[in-house]
Amino acid sequence: MTAGPVIVHVIGRDEWAAVADVLAPASLEVEGFVHCADPDQVAGVIERYYADRDDLLLLQIDVGRVEAPIVREDTTGRGEAFPHVYGPIPRAAVVDVTPA
């Protein structure tokens, strides 16, 4: 059970296994934020960007446990805003992990 609203981060099993205290994927350094989605956006994200992967996990992130700013942005020009986390995400903010 979660304590508040959640956003979702899609991650490979091996990548998640390597996370110690904070989630800070390459996108944080390259783009300045961690890509996330609202629960109802996840299926489309997987279809568009991860269709060839079968090792994915969905991290349910309690937004109340994230200290970094969360900004909803449409960076694709599709008219759909996604939550972007502008900083690392503490592992303690991940309240559930499920297979994609």
XYZ file of N, CA and C in Angstrom:
300
model
N 0.849 -1.185 0.000
C 0.000 0.000 0.000
C 0.889 1.242 0.000
N 0.481 2.240 -0.768
C 1.276 3.455 -0.858
C 0.734 4.525 0.067
N 1.586 5.485 0.383
C 1.203 6.550 1.305
C 0.639 7.767 0.583
N 0.827 7.855 -0.720
C 0.368 9.025 -1.456
C 0.326 8.741 -2.939
N 0.126 9.802 -3.736
C 0.101 9.625 -5.191
C 1.428 9.042 -5.689
N 1.335 8.234 -6.736
C 2.544 7.627 -7.277
C 2.765 8.019 -8.729
N 4.044 8.004 -9.105
C 4.459 8.066 -10.490
C 5.267 6.801 -10.733
N 5.513 6.487 -11.988
C 6.147 5.221 -12.330
C 7.413 5.466 -13.141
N 8.459 4.715 -12.805
C 9.693 4.721 -13.597
C 9.883 3.317 -14.143
N 10.151 3.213 -15.439
C 10.394 1.931 -16.096
C 11.895 1.683 -16.076
N 12.293 0.487 -15.642
C 13.717 0.194 -15.486
C 13.966 -1.293 -15.747
N 15.156 -1.608 -16.231
C 15.537 -3.004 -16.422
C 15.864 -3.661 -15.092
N 15.682 -4.967 -15.009
C 15.948 -5.708 -13.767
C 17.373 -5.507 -13.270
N 18.350 -5.619 -14.165
C 19.750 -5.467 -13.759
C 20.050 -4.052 -13.282
N 19.448 -3.065 -13.955
C 19.653 -1.668 -13.540
C 19.112 -1.450 -12.127
N 17.935 -1.988 -11.840
C 17.330 -1.831 -10.520
C 18.151 -2.558 -9.463
N 18.650 -3.736 -9.806
C 19.453 -4.503 -8.854
C 20.725 -3.754 -8.461
N 21.208 -2.885 -9.343
C 22.439 -2.130 -9.083
C 22.206 -0.862 -8.261
N 20.950 -0.494 -8.033
C 20.645 0.729 -7.285
C 20.849 0.475 -5.794
N 21.670 1.298 -5.174
C 21.920 1.164 -3.734
C 20.957 2.061 -2.960
N 21.319 3.325 -2.793
C 20.508 4.249 -1.992
C 19.614 5.166 -2.811
N 20.084 5.545 -4.003
C 19.311 6.469 -4.831
C 19.297 6.011 -6.281
N 18.180 6.275 -6.926
C 18.030 6.016 -8.349
C 18.476 7.269 -9.091
N 19.530 7.135 -9.875
C 20.059 8.252 -10.656
C 20.486 7.717 -12.020
N 19.510 7.419 -12.906
C 19.845 6.850 -14.208
C 20.602 7.837 -15.086
N 21.122 7.341 -16.189
C 21.917 8.167 -17.107
C 21.159 9.411 -17.558
N 19.848 9.324 -17.694
C 19.078 10.485 -18.151
C 19.219 11.674 -17.207
N 19.465 11.410 -15.935
C 19.623 12.506 -14.978
C 20.845 13.341 -15.324
N 21.933 12.689 -15.698
C 23.146 13.417 -16.072
C 23.029 14.012 -17.471
N 22.471 13.263 -18.404
C 22.403 13.691 -19.804
C 21.326 14.754 -20.028
N 20.118 14.510 -19.508
C 18.989 15.407 -19.762
C 18.624 16.276 -18.567
N 19.142 15.927 -17.401
C 18.868 16.718 -16.215
C 17.681 16.252 -15.400
N 17.041 15.155 -15.812
C 15.890 14.654 -15.067
C 15.742 13.153 -15.247
N 14.937 12.556 -14.368
C 14.590 11.141 -14.449
C 13.220 11.051 -15.111
N 13.135 10.284 -16.184
C 11.861 10.081 -16.879
C 10.921 9.249 -16.019
N 9.706 9.726 -15.852
C 8.669 8.971 -15.159
C 7.375 9.112 -15.943
N 6.351 8.431 -15.482
C 5.042 8.491 -16.122
C 3.977 8.336 -15.054
N 2.788 8.798 -15.373
C 1.647 8.507 -14.523
C 1.238 7.065 -14.816
N 0.590 6.398 -13.870
C 0.226 4.994 -14.093
C -0.515 4.748 -15.407
N -1.389 5.664 -15.805
C -2.147 5.461 -17.043
C -1.333 5.732 -18.308
N -0.116 6.211 -18.183
C 0.749 6.472 -19.331
C 1.750 5.343 -19.582
N 1.886 4.434 -18.640
C 2.949 3.428 -18.695
C 2.848 2.527 -19.924
N 1.669 2.038 -20.251
C 1.522 1.124 -21.393
C 2.032 1.773 -22.678
N 1.699 3.040 -22.893
C 2.165 3.746 -24.085
C 3.666 3.940 -24.097
N 4.242 4.225 -22.935
C 5.697 4.397 -22.830
C 6.399 3.096 -23.194
N 5.927 1.994 -22.653
C 6.551 0.701 -22.950
C 6.419 0.378 -24.435
N 5.250 0.619 -24.994
C 5.023 0.346 -26.419
C 5.948 1.179 -27.307
N 6.115 2.462 -26.975
C 6.932 3.359 -27.809
C 8.431 3.157 -27.638
N 8.885 2.930 -26.414
C 10.321 2.971 -26.148
C 10.955 1.646 -25.713
N 10.161 0.693 -25.287
C 10.723 -0.537 -24.722
C 10.112 -1.808 -25.308
N 9.526 -1.737 -26.477
C 8.811 -2.883 -27.046
C 9.689 -4.121 -27.202
N 10.984 -3.933 -27.370
C 11.888 -5.063 -27.595
C 12.482 -5.627 -26.301
N 12.050 -5.131 -25.154
C 12.634 -5.568 -23.874
C 11.648 -6.432 -23.096
N 12.186 -7.479 -22.475
C 11.336 -8.349 -21.669
C 11.829 -8.446 -20.222
N 12.708 -7.519 -19.854
C 13.308 -7.538 -18.513
C 12.897 -6.337 -17.678
N 11.769 -5.748 -17.994
C 11.400 -4.476 -17.376
C 10.634 -4.630 -16.068
N 10.897 -3.674 -15.197
C 10.168 -3.539 -13.942
C 9.521 -2.163 -13.903
N 8.430 -2.061 -13.166
C 7.763 -0.783 -12.944
C 7.982 -0.393 -11.491
N 8.654 0.724 -11.289
C 8.877 1.234 -9.940
C 7.761 2.211 -9.609
N 6.989 1.914 -8.587
C 5.944 2.815 -8.114
C 6.602 3.756 -7.108
N 6.624 5.032 -7.429
C 7.335 6.021 -6.619
C 6.335 6.932 -5.921
N 6.400 6.976 -4.608
C 5.542 7.851 -3.807
C 6.089 9.271 -3.936
N 5.331 10.148 -4.582
C 5.827 11.504 -4.833
C 6.085 12.274 -3.541
N 5.423 11.912 -2.474
C 5.634 12.571 -1.188
C 6.982 12.260 -0.557
N 7.643 11.242 -1.062
C 8.952 10.854 -0.536
C 10.106 11.316 -1.429
N 9.784 12.073 -2.450
C 10.804 12.582 -3.372
C 11.064 14.042 -3.039
N 12.308 14.376 -2.749
C 12.645 15.758 -2.402
C 12.914 16.619 -3.625
N 13.354 16.019 -4.715
C 13.665 16.771 -5.935
C 12.370 17.289 -6.567
N 12.467 18.401 -7.294
C 11.280 18.918 -7.978
C 10.748 17.923 -9.009
N 9.434 17.815 -9.070
C 8.768 17.001 -10.087
C 7.995 17.966 -10.975
N 8.367 17.995 -12.247
C 7.770 18.936 -13.193
C 7.089 18.147 -14.307
N 5.847 18.488 -14.593
C 5.126 17.836 -15.694
C 5.409 18.615 -16.969
N 5.954 17.885 -17.958
C 6.370 18.533 -19.200
C 6.018 17.667 -20.405
N 5.738 18.345 -21.511
C 5.555 17.677 -22.797
C 6.831 17.908 -23.597
N 7.768 16.979 -23.506
C 9.041 17.133 -24.223
C 9.014 16.453 -25.581
N 7.912 15.775 -25.916
C 7.825 15.073 -27.193
C 6.986 15.823 -28.216
N 6.238 16.831 -27.782
C 5.368 17.560 -28.691
C 4.081 16.816 -29.015
N 3.758 15.791 -28.253
C 2.541 15.005 -28.481
C 1.334 15.557 -27.722
N 1.549 16.600 -26.938
C 0.459 17.160 -26.160
C 0.174 16.406 -24.876
N 1.120 15.578 -24.459
C 0.952 14.790 -23.239
C 2.099 15.111 -22.286
N 1.769 15.584 -21.094
C 2.796 15.947 -20.115
C 3.146 14.742 -19.249
N 4.441 14.552 -19.049
C 4.956 13.468 -18.218
C 5.670 14.041 -17.010
N 5.624 13.348 -15.873
C 6.361 13.814 -14.694
C 7.856 13.537 -14.850
N 8.646 14.590 -14.731
C 10.103 14.489 -14.771
C 10.636 14.877 -13.403
N 11.504 14.047 -12.857
C 12.068 14.290 -11.531
C 13.452 14.892 -11.714
N 13.625 16.121 -11.257
C 14.871 16.867 -11.444
C 15.847 16.645 -10.294
N 16.206 15.403 -10.108
C 17.166 15.016 -9.087
C 17.061 13.526 -8.857
N 17.962 12.980 -8.061
C 17.902 11.545 -7.778
C 16.670 11.195 -6.952
N 16.251 9.950 -7.094
C 15.082 9.454 -6.372
C 15.564 8.478 -5.298
N 15.272 8.753 -4.024
C 15.700 7.828 -2.970
C 15.036 6.458 -3.134
N 15.793 5.424 -2.911
C 15.232 4.069 -3.000
C 14.031 3.930 -2.062
N 14.059 4.626 -0.941
C 12.955 4.569 0.021
C 11.656 5.139 -0.544
N 11.730 5.918 -1.626
C 10.529 6.468 -2.250
C 9.818 5.430 -3.116
N 10.507 4.356 -3.441
C 9.920 3.292 -4.262
C 9.100 2.387 -3.346
N 7.785 2.453 -3.515
C 6.886 1.743 -2.608
C 6.410 0.399 -3.156
N 6.659 0.158 -4.439
C 6.290 -1.131 -5.019
C 7.084 -1.337 -6.299
N 7.398 -2.585 -6.582
C 8.108 -2.964 -7.801
C 7.363 -4.145 -8.396
N 6.938 -3.997 -9.669
C 6.208 -5.071 -10.333
C 6.783 -5.298 -11.724
N 6.640 -6.505 -12.252
C 7.066 -6.742 -13.630
C 6.194 -5.932 -14.586
N 6.797 -5.489 -15.670
C 6.042 -4.703 -16.659
C 5.150 -5.617 -17.481
